[in-house]
Amino acid sequence: MLPNYLFPESVTRASGEGPVVEAGEFHGKLAVATLGITRTLEQEGLEVSIWGSADGYNWSERPLARFPQKFYCGLYSILLNLSQHPEVRYLQVRWKMSRWDRREPLPLFGFYVFLEESGSRLRPAVEQKNVASASAAAG
């Protein structure tokens, strides 16, 4: 299963929010949300959260999930348990940026957020192990 992008890779210089995305196949399930940071400057921070809505217009009072504040490029994953929120049919990524270096007035981050089914990363490893075990038993 390929990941579904909640927010496609973009370079941004201000706090904001991404497009409204249907929960689709993740509705009512446990998913893994991954934040990929591909570009950053020194002395700045990025806070990313995922919000839910039943209709795509009225949003939850609190985020469904929030990544801890990040400062560096990398991949960061958290669980997004939509089974606890069966009413949620739409998702939206929101972010806040901060900067504490006065030489460059605006923050800059390149990042993306995608969802995948919980356990999807384990399946290929388990299948490969089973194939290797079967080959060893046959040989």
PDB file of C-alpha atoms in Angstrom:
ATOM      1  CA  MET A   1       0.000   0.000   0.000  1.00  0.00           C
ATOM      2  CA  LEU A   2       1.358   3.389  -0.979  1.00  0.00           C
ATOM      3  CA  PRO A   3       1.255   6.235   1.541  1.00  0.00           C
ATOM      4  CA  ASN A   4      -1.398   8.946   1.175  1.00  0.00           C
ATOM      5  CA  TYR A   5      -0.099  12.487   1.367  1.00  0.00           C
ATOM      6  CA  LEU A   6      -1.964  14.754   3.767  1.00  0.00           C
ATOM      7  CA  PHE A   7       0.387  17.552   2.786  1.00  0.00           C
ATOM      8  CA  PRO A   8       2.606  17.240  -0.314  1.00  0.00           C
ATOM      9  CA  GLU A   9       6.243  18.292  -0.138  1.00  0.00           C
ATOM     10  CA  SER A  10       6.393  22.079  -0.057  1.00  0.00           C
ATOM     11  CA  VAL A  11       8.760  24.828   1.007  1.00  0.00           C
ATOM     12  CA  THR A  12       7.046  27.445   3.145  1.00  0.00           C
ATOM     13  CA  ARG A  13       8.106  30.488   5.139  1.00  0.00           C
ATOM     14  CA  ALA A  14       5.074  31.035   7.369  1.00  0.00           C
ATOM     15  CA  SER A  15       2.655  29.202   9.619  1.00  0.00           C
ATOM     16  CA  GLY A  16      -0.355  27.815   7.815  1.00  0.00           C
ATOM     17  CA  GLU A  17      -2.632  24.933   6.974  1.00  0.00           C
ATOM     18  CA  GLY A  18      -2.771  22.380   4.227  1.00  0.00           C
ATOM     19  CA  PRO A  19      -5.656  21.254   2.053  1.00  0.00           C
ATOM     20  CA  VAL A  20      -8.650  19.372   3.411  1.00  0.00           C
ATOM     21  CA  VAL A  21      -8.092  15.658   2.641  1.00  0.00           C
ATOM     22  CA  GLU A  22     -10.606  12.803   2.891  1.00  0.00           C
ATOM     23  CA  ALA A  23      -9.657  10.179   5.472  1.00  0.00           C
ATOM     24  CA  GLY A  24     -10.715   7.541   2.925  1.00  0.00           C
ATOM     25  CA  GLU A  25      -9.331   4.077   3.662  1.00  0.00           C
ATOM     26  CA  PHE A  26      -7.989   5.290   7.039  1.00  0.00           C
ATOM     27  CA  HIS A  27     -11.459   6.195   8.367  1.00  0.00           C
ATOM     28  CA  GLY A  28     -11.898   4.500  11.750  1.00  0.00           C
ATOM     29  CA  LYS A  29      -8.479   2.803  11.642  1.00  0.00           C
ATOM     30  CA  LEU A  30      -5.070   3.040  13.249  1.00  0.00           C
ATOM     31  CA  ALA A  31      -2.590   4.795  10.966  1.00  0.00           C
ATOM     32  CA  VAL A  32       0.986   6.052  11.091  1.00  0.00           C
ATOM     33  CA  ALA A  33       1.557   9.708  10.229  1.00  0.00           C
ATOM     34  CA  THR A  34       5.049  10.576   9.034  1.00  0.00           C
ATOM     35  CA  LEU A  35       6.508  14.073   8.913  1.00  0.00           C
ATOM     36  CA  GLY A  36       9.415  14.430   6.503  1.00  0.00           C
ATOM     37  CA  ILE A  37      11.505  17.583   6.875  1.00  0.00           C
ATOM     38  CA  THR A  38      13.681  18.114   3.819  1.00  0.00           C
ATOM     39  CA  ARG A  39      14.911  21.670   4.314  1.00  0.00           C
ATOM     40  CA  THR A  40      15.467  24.012   7.250  1.00  0.00           C
ATOM     41  CA  LEU A  41      17.566  26.931   8.446  1.00  0.00           C
ATOM     42  CA  GLU A  42      19.402  27.240  11.750  1.00  0.00           C
ATOM     43  CA  GLN A  43      17.636  28.483  14.865  1.00  0.00           C
ATOM     44  CA  GLU A  44      14.045  27.777  13.949  1.00  0.00           C
ATOM     45  CA  GLY A  45      11.320  25.344  14.942  1.00  0.00           C
ATOM     46  CA  LEU A  46       8.360  23.624  13.297  1.00  0.00           C
ATOM     47  CA  GLU A  47       5.231  22.318  15.047  1.00  0.00           C
ATOM     48  CA  VAL A  48       2.907  20.156  12.942  1.00  0.00           C
ATOM     49  CA  SER A  49      -0.531  18.884  13.960  1.00  0.00           C
ATOM     50  CA  ILE A  50      -3.312  16.886  12.302  1.00  0.00           C
ATOM     51  CA  TRP A  51      -6.926  18.012  12.718  1.00  0.00           C
ATOM     52  CA  GLY A  52     -10.169  16.136  12.086  1.00  0.00           C
ATOM     53  CA  SER A  53     -13.622  17.047  10.807  1.00  0.00           C
ATOM     54  CA  ALA A  54     -16.866  15.214  10.101  1.00  0.00           C
ATOM     55  CA  ASP A  55     -17.855  17.557   7.267  1.00  0.00           C
ATOM     56  CA  GLY A  56     -14.649  19.296   6.118  1.00  0.00           C
ATOM     57  CA  TYR A  57     -15.775  22.672   7.519  1.00  0.00           C
ATOM     58  CA  ASN A  58     -16.146  22.333  11.282  1.00  0.00           C
ATOM     59  CA  TRP A  59     -12.907  21.187  12.905  1.00  0.00           C
ATOM     60  CA  SER A  60     -12.152  19.498  16.214  1.00  0.00           C
ATOM     61  CA  GLU A  61     -11.339  21.745  19.168  1.00  0.00           C
ATOM     62  CA  ARG A  62      -7.987  20.022  19.580  1.00  0.00           C
ATOM     63  CA  PRO A  63      -5.711  18.258  17.109  1.00  0.00           C
ATOM     64  CA  LEU A  64      -6.074  14.500  16.684  1.00  0.00           C
ATOM     65  CA  ALA A  65      -2.283  14.196  16.776  1.00  0.00           C
ATOM     66  CA  ARG A  66       0.678  16.518  17.181  1.00  0.00           C
ATOM     67  CA  PHE A  67       4.329  16.001  16.346  1.00  0.00           C
ATOM     68  CA  PRO A  68       6.729  17.321  18.993  1.00  0.00           C
ATOM     69  CA  GLN A  69       8.461  20.507  17.855  1.00  0.00           C
ATOM     70  CA  LYS A  70      11.211  19.760  15.313  1.00  0.00           C
ATOM     71  CA  PHE A  71      14.384  21.638  14.433  1.00  0.00           C
ATOM     72  CA  TYR A  72      16.242  19.340  12.021  1.00  0.00           C
ATOM     73  CA  CYS A  73      15.752  17.497   8.736  1.00  0.00           C
ATOM     74  CA  GLY A  74      14.606  13.892   9.101  1.00  0.00           C
ATOM     75  CA  LEU A  75      11.654  11.521   9.218  1.00  0.00           C
ATOM     76  CA  TYR A  76       9.421  11.505  12.288  1.00  0.00           C
ATOM     77  CA  SER A  77       6.439   9.160  12.784  1.00  0.00           C
ATOM     78  CA  ILE A  78       3.528   9.116  15.230  1.00  0.00           C
ATOM     79  CA  LEU A  79       0.365   7.038  15.571  1.00  0.00           C
ATOM     80  CA  LEU A  80      -2.932   8.537  14.430  1.00  0.00           C
ATOM     81  CA  ASN A  81      -5.752   6.524  15.998  1.00  0.00           C
ATOM     82  CA  LEU A  82      -8.857   7.317  13.960  1.00  0.00           C
ATOM     83  CA  SER A  83     -10.744   4.412  15.568  1.00  0.00           C
ATOM     84  CA  GLN A  84     -11.155   6.713  18.604  1.00  0.00           C
ATOM     85  CA  HIS A  85     -12.776   9.316  16.327  1.00  0.00           C
ATOM     86  CA  PRO A  86     -15.282   7.479  14.086  1.00  0.00           C
ATOM     87  CA  GLU A  87     -16.952  10.776  13.141  1.00  0.00           C
ATOM     88  CA  VAL A  88     -13.795  12.067  11.430  1.00  0.00           C
ATOM     89  CA  ARG A  89     -13.997  11.848   7.647  1.00  0.00           C
ATOM     90  CA  TYR A  90     -11.652  14.698   6.744  1.00  0.00           C
ATOM     91  CA  LEU A  91      -8.125  15.566   7.850  1.00  0.00           C
ATOM     92  CA  GLN A  92      -6.010  18.700   7.660  1.00  0.00           C
ATOM     93  CA  VAL A  93      -2.368  19.405   8.485  1.00  0.00           C
ATOM     94  CA  ARG A  94      -1.623  22.671  10.286  1.00  0.00           C
ATOM     95  CA  TRP A  95       1.775  24.035  11.219  1.00  0.00           C
ATOM     96  CA  LYS A  96       3.416  26.795  13.213  1.00  0.00           C
ATOM     97  CA  MET A  97       6.910  28.071  12.588  1.00  0.00           C
ATOM     98  CA  SER A  98       9.149  30.029  14.914  1.00  0.00           C
ATOM     99  CA  ARG A  99      12.511  31.688  14.440  1.00  0.00           C
ATOM    100  CA  TRP A 100      14.854  33.209  17.027  1.00  0.00           C
ATOM    101  CA  ASP A 101      17.753  34.376  14.818  1.00  0.00           C
ATOM    102  CA  ARG A 102      17.389  38.031  13.805  1.00  0.00           C
ATOM    103  CA  ARG A 103      19.728  37.802  10.777  1.00  0.00           C
ATOM    104  CA  GLU A 104      17.083  35.977   8.724  1.00  0.00           C
ATOM    105  CA  PRO A 105      13.636  37.360   9.618  1.00  0.00           C
ATOM    106  CA  LEU A 106      11.487  34.583   8.148  1.00  0.00           C
ATOM    107  CA  PRO A 107      11.623  30.865   8.961  1.00  0.00           C
ATOM    108  CA  LEU A 108      11.941  28.363   6.120  1.00  0.00           C
ATOM    109  CA  PHE A 109      10.977  24.699   6.125  1.00  0.00           C
ATOM    110  CA  GLY A 110      10.570  22.136   3.384  1.00  0.00           C
ATOM    111  CA  PHE A 111       8.331  19.325   4.609  1.00  0.00           C
ATOM    112  CA  TYR A 112       5.561  16.850   3.853  1.00  0.00           C
ATOM    113  CA  VAL A 113       3.164  14.639   5.832  1.00  0.00           C
ATOM    114  CA  PHE A 114       1.815  11.276   4.757  1.00  0.00           C
ATOM    115  CA  LEU A 115      -0.335   8.503   6.228  1.00  0.00           C
ATOM    116  CA  GLU A 116       0.069   4.779   5.922  1.00  0.00           C
ATOM    117  CA  GLU A 117      -1.658   1.823   7.484  1.00  0.00           C
ATOM    118  CA  SER A 118      -0.239   0.859  10.860  1.00  0.00           C
ATOM    119  CA  GLY A 119       1.980  -2.207  10.436  1.00  0.00           C
ATOM    120  CA  SER A 120       2.504  -1.702   6.696  1.00  0.00           C
ATOM    121  CA  ARG A 121       6.259  -1.323   7.184  1.00  0.00           C
ATOM    122  CA  LEU A 122       6.415  -4.657   9.006  1.00  0.00           C
ATOM    123  CA  ARG A 123       4.696  -6.782   6.351  1.00  0.00           C
ATOM    124  CA  PRO A 124       7.556  -6.804   3.795  1.00  0.00           C
ATOM    125  CA  ALA A 125      10.062  -7.741   6.527  1.00  0.00           C
ATOM    126  CA  VAL A 126       7.832 -10.562   7.813  1.00  0.00           C
ATOM    127  CA  GLU A 127       7.196 -11.842   4.272  1.00  0.00           C
ATOM    128  CA  GLN A 128      10.934 -11.776   3.516  1.00  0.00           C
ATOM    129  CA  LYS A 129      11.648 -13.682   6.731  1.00  0.00           C
ATOM    130  CA  ASN A 130       8.990 -16.290   5.866  1.00  0.00           C
ATOM    131  CA  VAL A 131      10.466 -16.764   2.364  1.00  0.00           C
ATOM    132  CA  ALA A 132      13.955 -17.162   3.830  1.00  0.00           C
ATOM    133  CA  SER A 133      12.675 -19.668   6.406  1.00  0.00           C
ATOM    134  CA  ALA A 134      10.871 -21.676   3.710  1.00  0.00           C
ATOM    135  CA  SER A 135      13.996 -21.695   1.516  1.00  0.00           C
ATOM    136  CA  ALA A 136      16.159 -22.886   4.431  1.00  0.00           C
ATOM    137  CA  ALA A 137      13.672 -25.655   5.275  1.00  0.00           C
ATOM    138  CA  ALA A 138      13.509 -26.783   1.634  1.00  0.00           C
ATOM    139  CA  GLY A 139      17.293 -26.710   1.136  1.00  0.00           C
TER     140      GLY A 139
END
